[in-house]
PDB file of C-alpha atoms in Angstrom:
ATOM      1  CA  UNK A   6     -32.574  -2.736  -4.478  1.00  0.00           C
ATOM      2  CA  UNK A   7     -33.427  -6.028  -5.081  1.00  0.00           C
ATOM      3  CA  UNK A   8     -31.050  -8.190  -7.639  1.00  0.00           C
ATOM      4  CA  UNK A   9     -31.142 -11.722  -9.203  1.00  0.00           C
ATOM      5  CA  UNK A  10     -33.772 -14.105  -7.860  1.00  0.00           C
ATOM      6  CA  UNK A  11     -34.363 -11.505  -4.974  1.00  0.00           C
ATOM      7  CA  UNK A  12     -31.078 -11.071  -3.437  1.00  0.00           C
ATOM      8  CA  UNK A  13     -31.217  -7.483  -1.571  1.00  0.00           C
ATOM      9  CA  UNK A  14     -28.462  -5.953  -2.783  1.00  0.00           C
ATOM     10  CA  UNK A  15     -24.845  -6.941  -1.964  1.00  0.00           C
ATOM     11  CA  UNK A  16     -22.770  -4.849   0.175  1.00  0.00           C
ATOM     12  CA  UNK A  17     -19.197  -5.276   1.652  1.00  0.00           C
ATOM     13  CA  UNK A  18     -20.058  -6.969   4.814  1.00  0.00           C
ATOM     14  CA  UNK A  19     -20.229  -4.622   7.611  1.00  0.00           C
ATOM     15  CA  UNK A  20     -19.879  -7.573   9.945  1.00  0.00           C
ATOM     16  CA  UNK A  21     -17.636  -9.885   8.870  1.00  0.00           C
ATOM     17  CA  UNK A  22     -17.816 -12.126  11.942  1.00  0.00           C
ATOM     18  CA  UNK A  23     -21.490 -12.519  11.104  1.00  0.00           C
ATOM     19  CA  UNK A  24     -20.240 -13.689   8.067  1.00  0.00           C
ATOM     20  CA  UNK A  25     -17.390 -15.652   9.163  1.00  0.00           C
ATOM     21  CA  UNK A  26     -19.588 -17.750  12.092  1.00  0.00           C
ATOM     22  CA  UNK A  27     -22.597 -18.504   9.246  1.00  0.00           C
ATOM     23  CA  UNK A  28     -19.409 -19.825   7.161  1.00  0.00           C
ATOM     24  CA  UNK A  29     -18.212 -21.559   9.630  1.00  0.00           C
ATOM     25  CA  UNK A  30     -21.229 -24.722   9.666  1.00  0.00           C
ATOM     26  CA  UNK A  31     -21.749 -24.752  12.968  1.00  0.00           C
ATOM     27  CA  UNK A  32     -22.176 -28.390  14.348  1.00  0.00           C
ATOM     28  CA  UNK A  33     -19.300 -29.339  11.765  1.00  0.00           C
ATOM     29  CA  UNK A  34     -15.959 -30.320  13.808  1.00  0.00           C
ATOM     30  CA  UNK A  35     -14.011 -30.453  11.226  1.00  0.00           C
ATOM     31  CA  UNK A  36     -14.687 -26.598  10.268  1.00  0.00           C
ATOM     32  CA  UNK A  37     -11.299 -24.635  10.926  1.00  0.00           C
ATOM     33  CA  UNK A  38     -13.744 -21.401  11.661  1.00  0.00           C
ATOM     34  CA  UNK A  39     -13.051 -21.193  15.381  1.00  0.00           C
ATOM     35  CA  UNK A  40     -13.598 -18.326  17.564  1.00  0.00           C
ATOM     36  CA  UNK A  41      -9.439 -17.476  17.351  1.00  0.00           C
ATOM     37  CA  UNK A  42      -9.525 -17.230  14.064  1.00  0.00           C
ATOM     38  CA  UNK A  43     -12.773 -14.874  14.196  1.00  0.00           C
ATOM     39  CA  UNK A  44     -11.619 -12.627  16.118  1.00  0.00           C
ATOM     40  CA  UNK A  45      -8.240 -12.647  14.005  1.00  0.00           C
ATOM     41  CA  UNK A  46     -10.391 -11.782  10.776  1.00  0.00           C
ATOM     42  CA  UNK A  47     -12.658  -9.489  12.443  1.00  0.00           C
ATOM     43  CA  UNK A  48      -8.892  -7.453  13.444  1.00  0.00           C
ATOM     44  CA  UNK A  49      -8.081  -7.813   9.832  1.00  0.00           C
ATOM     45  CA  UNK A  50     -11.139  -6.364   8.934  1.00  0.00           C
ATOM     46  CA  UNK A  51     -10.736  -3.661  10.947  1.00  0.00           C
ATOM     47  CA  UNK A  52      -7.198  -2.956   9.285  1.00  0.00           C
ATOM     48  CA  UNK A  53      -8.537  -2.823   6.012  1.00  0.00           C
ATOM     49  CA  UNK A  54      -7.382  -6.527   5.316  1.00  0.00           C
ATOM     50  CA  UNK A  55     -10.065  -8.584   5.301  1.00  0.00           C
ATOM     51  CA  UNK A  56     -13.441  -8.494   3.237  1.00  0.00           C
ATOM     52  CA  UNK A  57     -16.927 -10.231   3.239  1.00  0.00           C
ATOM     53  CA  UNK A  58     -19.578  -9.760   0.378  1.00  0.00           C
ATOM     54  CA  UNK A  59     -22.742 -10.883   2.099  1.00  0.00           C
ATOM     55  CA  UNK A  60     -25.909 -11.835  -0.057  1.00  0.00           C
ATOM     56  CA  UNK A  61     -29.421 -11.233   2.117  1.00  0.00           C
ATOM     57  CA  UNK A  62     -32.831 -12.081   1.485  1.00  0.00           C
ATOM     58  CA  UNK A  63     -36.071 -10.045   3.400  1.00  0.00           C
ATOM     59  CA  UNK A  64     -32.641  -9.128   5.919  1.00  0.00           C
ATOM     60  CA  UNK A  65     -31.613 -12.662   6.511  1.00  0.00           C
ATOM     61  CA  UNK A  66     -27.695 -13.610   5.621  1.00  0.00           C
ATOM     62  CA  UNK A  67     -28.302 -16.897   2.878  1.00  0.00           C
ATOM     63  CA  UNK A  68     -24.593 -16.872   1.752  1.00  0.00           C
ATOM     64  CA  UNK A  69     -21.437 -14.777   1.081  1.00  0.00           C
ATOM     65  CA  UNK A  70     -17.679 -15.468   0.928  1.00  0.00           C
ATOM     66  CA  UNK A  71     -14.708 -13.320   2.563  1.00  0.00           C
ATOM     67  CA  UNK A  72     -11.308 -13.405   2.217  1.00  0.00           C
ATOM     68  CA  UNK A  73      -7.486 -11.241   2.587  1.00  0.00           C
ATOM     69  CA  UNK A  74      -6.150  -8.709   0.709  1.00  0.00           C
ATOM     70  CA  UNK A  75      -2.746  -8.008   0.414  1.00  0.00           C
ATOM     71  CA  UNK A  76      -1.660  -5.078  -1.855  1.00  0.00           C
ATOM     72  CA  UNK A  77      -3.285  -5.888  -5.179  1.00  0.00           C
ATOM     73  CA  UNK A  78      -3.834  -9.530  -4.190  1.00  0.00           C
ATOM     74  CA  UNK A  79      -7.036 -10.981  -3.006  1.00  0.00           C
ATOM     75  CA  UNK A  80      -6.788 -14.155  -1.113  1.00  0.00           C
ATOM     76  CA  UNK A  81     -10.333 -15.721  -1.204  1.00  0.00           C
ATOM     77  CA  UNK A  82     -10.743 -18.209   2.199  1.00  0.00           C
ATOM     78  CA  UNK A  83     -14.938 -19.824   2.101  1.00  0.00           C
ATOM     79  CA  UNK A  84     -17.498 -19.054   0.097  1.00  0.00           C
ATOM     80  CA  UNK A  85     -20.718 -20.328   2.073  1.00  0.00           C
ATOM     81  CA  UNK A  86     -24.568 -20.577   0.710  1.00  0.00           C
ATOM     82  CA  UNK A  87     -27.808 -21.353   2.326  1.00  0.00           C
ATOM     83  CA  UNK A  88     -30.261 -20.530  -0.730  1.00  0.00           C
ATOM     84  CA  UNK A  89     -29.449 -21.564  -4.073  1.00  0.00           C
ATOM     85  CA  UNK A  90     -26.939 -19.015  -6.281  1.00  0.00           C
ATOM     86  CA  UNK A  91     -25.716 -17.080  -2.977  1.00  0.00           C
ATOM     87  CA  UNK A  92     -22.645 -17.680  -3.232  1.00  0.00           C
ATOM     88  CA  UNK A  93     -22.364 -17.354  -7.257  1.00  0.00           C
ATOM     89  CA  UNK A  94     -24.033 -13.473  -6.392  1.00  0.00           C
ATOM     90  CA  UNK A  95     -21.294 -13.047  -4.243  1.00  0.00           C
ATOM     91  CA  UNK A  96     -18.575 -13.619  -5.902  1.00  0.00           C
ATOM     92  CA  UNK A  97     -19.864 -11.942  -8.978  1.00  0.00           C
ATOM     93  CA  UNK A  98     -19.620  -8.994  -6.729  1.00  0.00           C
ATOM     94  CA  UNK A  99     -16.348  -9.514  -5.481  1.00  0.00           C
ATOM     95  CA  UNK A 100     -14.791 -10.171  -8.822  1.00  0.00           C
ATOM     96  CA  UNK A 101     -15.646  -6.922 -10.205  1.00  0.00           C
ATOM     97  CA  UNK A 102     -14.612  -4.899  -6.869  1.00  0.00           C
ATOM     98  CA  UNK A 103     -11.649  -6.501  -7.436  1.00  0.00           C
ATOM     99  CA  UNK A 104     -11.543  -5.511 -11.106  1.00  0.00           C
ATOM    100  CA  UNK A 105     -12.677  -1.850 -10.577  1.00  0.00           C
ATOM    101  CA  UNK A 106      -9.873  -1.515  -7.748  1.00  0.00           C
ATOM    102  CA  UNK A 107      -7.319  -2.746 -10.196  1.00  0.00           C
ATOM    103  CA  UNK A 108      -6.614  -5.930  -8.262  1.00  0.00           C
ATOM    104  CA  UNK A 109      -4.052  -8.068 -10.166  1.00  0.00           C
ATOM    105  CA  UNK A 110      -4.499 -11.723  -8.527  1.00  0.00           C
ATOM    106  CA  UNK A 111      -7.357 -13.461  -7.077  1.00  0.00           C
ATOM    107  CA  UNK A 112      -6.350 -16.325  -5.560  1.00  0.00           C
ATOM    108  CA  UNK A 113      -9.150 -19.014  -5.137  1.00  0.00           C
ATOM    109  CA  UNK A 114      -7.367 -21.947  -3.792  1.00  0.00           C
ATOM    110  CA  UNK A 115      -9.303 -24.814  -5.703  1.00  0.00           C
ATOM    111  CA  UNK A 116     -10.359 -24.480  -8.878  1.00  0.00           C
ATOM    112  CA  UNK A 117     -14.302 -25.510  -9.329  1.00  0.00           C
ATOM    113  CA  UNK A 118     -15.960 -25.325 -12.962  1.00  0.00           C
ATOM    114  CA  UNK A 119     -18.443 -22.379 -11.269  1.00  0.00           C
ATOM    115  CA  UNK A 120     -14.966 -20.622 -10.687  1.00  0.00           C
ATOM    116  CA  UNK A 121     -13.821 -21.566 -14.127  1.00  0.00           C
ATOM    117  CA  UNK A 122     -17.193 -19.405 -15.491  1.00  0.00           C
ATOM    118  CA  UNK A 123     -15.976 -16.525 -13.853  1.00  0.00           C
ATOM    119  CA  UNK A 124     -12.626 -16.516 -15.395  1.00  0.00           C
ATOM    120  CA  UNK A 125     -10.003 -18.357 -13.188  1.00  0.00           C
ATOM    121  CA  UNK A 126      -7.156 -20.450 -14.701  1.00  0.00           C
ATOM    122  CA  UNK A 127      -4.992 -22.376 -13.184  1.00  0.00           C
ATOM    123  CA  UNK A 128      -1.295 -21.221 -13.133  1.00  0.00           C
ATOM    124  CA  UNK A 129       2.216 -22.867 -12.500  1.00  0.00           C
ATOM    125  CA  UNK A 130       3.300 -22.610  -9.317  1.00  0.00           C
ATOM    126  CA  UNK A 131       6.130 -19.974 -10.759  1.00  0.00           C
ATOM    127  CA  UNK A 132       4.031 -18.199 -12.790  1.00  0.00           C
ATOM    128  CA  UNK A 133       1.640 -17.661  -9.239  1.00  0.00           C
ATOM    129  CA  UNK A 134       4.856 -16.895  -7.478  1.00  0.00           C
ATOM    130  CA  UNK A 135       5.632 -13.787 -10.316  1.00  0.00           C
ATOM    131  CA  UNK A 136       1.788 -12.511  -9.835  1.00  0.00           C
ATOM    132  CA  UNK A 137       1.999 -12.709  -6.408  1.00  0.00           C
ATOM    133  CA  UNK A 138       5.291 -10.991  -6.112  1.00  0.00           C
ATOM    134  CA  UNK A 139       3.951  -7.841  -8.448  1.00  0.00           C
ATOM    135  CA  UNK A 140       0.478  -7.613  -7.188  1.00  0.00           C
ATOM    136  CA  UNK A 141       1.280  -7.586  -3.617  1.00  0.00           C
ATOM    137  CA  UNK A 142       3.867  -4.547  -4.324  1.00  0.00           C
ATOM    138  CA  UNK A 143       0.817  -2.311  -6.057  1.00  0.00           C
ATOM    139  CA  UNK A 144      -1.211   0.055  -3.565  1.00  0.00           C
ATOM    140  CA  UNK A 145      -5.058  -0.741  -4.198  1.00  0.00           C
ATOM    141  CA  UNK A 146      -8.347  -0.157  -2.061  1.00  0.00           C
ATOM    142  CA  UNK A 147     -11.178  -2.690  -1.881  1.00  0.00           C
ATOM    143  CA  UNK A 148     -14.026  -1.453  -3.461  1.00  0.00           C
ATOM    144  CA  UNK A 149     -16.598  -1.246  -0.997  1.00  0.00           C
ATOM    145  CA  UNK A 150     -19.414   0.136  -2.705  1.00  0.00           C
ATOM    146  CA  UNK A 151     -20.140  -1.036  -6.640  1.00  0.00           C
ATOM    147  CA  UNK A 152     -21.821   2.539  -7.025  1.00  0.00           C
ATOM    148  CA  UNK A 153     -24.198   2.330  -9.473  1.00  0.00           C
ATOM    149  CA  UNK A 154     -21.798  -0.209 -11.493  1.00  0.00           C
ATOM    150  CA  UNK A 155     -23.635  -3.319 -12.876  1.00  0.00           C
ATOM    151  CA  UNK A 156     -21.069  -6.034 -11.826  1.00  0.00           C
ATOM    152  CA  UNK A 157     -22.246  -8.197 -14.437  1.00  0.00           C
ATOM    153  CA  UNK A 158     -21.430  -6.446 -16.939  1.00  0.00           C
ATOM    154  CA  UNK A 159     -18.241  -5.763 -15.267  1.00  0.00           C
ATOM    155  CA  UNK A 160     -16.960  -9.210 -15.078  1.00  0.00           C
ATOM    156  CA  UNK A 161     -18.597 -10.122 -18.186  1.00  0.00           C
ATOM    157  CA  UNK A 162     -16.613  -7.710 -20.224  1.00  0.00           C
ATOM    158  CA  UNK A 163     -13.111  -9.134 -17.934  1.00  0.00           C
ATOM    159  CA  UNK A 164     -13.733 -12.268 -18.842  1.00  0.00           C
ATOM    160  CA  UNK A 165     -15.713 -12.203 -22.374  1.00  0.00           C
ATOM    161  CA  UNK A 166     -17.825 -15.139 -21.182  1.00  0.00           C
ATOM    162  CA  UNK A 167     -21.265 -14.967 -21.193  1.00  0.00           C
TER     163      UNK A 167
END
C-alpha cells in the first residue's frame, strides 16, 4: 500500500546490495561503498546480520538506510535519499522493527537534530560501553515484516514525541 507522500510501502530490503550501491553515490571517490565491502554486507545479509529498509516510489529505489545487527544491537552505517523524506520513512521503519524485536541499542554514529526527533541521545562513552555490553548478549530477530503495525504510532508511543 501506498504510505506518506506516496512511498510504496517499506519492506526489509530483499537486496541489500541494491541498496548498498544506490548508497554508495556513485561518481563520489571519497564514498567508502566499494565493491569489497558489498559483497561483505551482502554475506552479512545473508547471515542474518545485516539489514536495509528500502523506500520505493512507482518501483523505483528513492532512499533507504542499512546497517549491522549484533544481538540486540543495531549498528546503523548510511542512510541515503533521492526524493525528499526517504530517508526519514526509512528510519521510521527501522526504529520500530527495532522496537517490536526488543532491540536495546541503536547506534547512529552522529547525532543529527532529524535523529534527535526520533528519540536518540547522546551517551558517555561508558554508559555506550554498558548498553553495548548487555544488548549484544540478548537473542533478538530483526523484524522483517511490520505486519499490519503502524510504525508511527510505534515510535511515537517509544519516544512520546509527536
Amino acid at each position: 500500500g501506498k504510505g506518506a507522500r506516496g512511498f510504496e510501502k517499506n519492506g526489509h530490503g530483499k537486496n541489500s546490495a541494491a541498496g548498498l550501491r544506490t548508497g554508495a553515490r556513485p561518481g563520489h571517490p571519497e564514498s567508502w561503498i566499494n565493491e569489497p565491502i558489498v559483497d561483505l554486507y551482502s554475506e552479512l545479509h545473508r547471515r542474518g546480520h545485516a539489514h536495509s529498509i528500502e523506500c520505493r516510489i512507482a518501483g523505483r529505489l528513492v532512499g533507504g538506510l542499512y546497517g549491522v545487527s549484533v544481538g540486540a544491537a543495531f549498528f546503523g552505517e548510511s542512510m541515503f535519499s533521492r526524493e525528499r523524506d526517504a530517508s526519514k520513512v526509512a528510519m521510521v521503519h527501522l526504529v520500530a522493527r527495532l522496537i517490536l524485536a526488543g532491540f536495546r541499542l541503536l547506534d547512529c554514529q552522529f547525532m543529527t537534530e532529524h535523529l534527535r526527533a526520533f528519540g536518540a541521545v547522546e551517551i558517555p562513552r561508558a554508559a555506550f560501553r554498558a548498553l553495548l555490553a548487555d544488548a549484544i548478549d540478548r537473542p533478538t530477530t530483526f523484524q522483517r515484516e511490520l505486519e499490519g503495525a503502524e510504525p508511527c504510532a510505534i515510535v511515537q508511543a517509544s519516544t512520546r514525541t509527536s
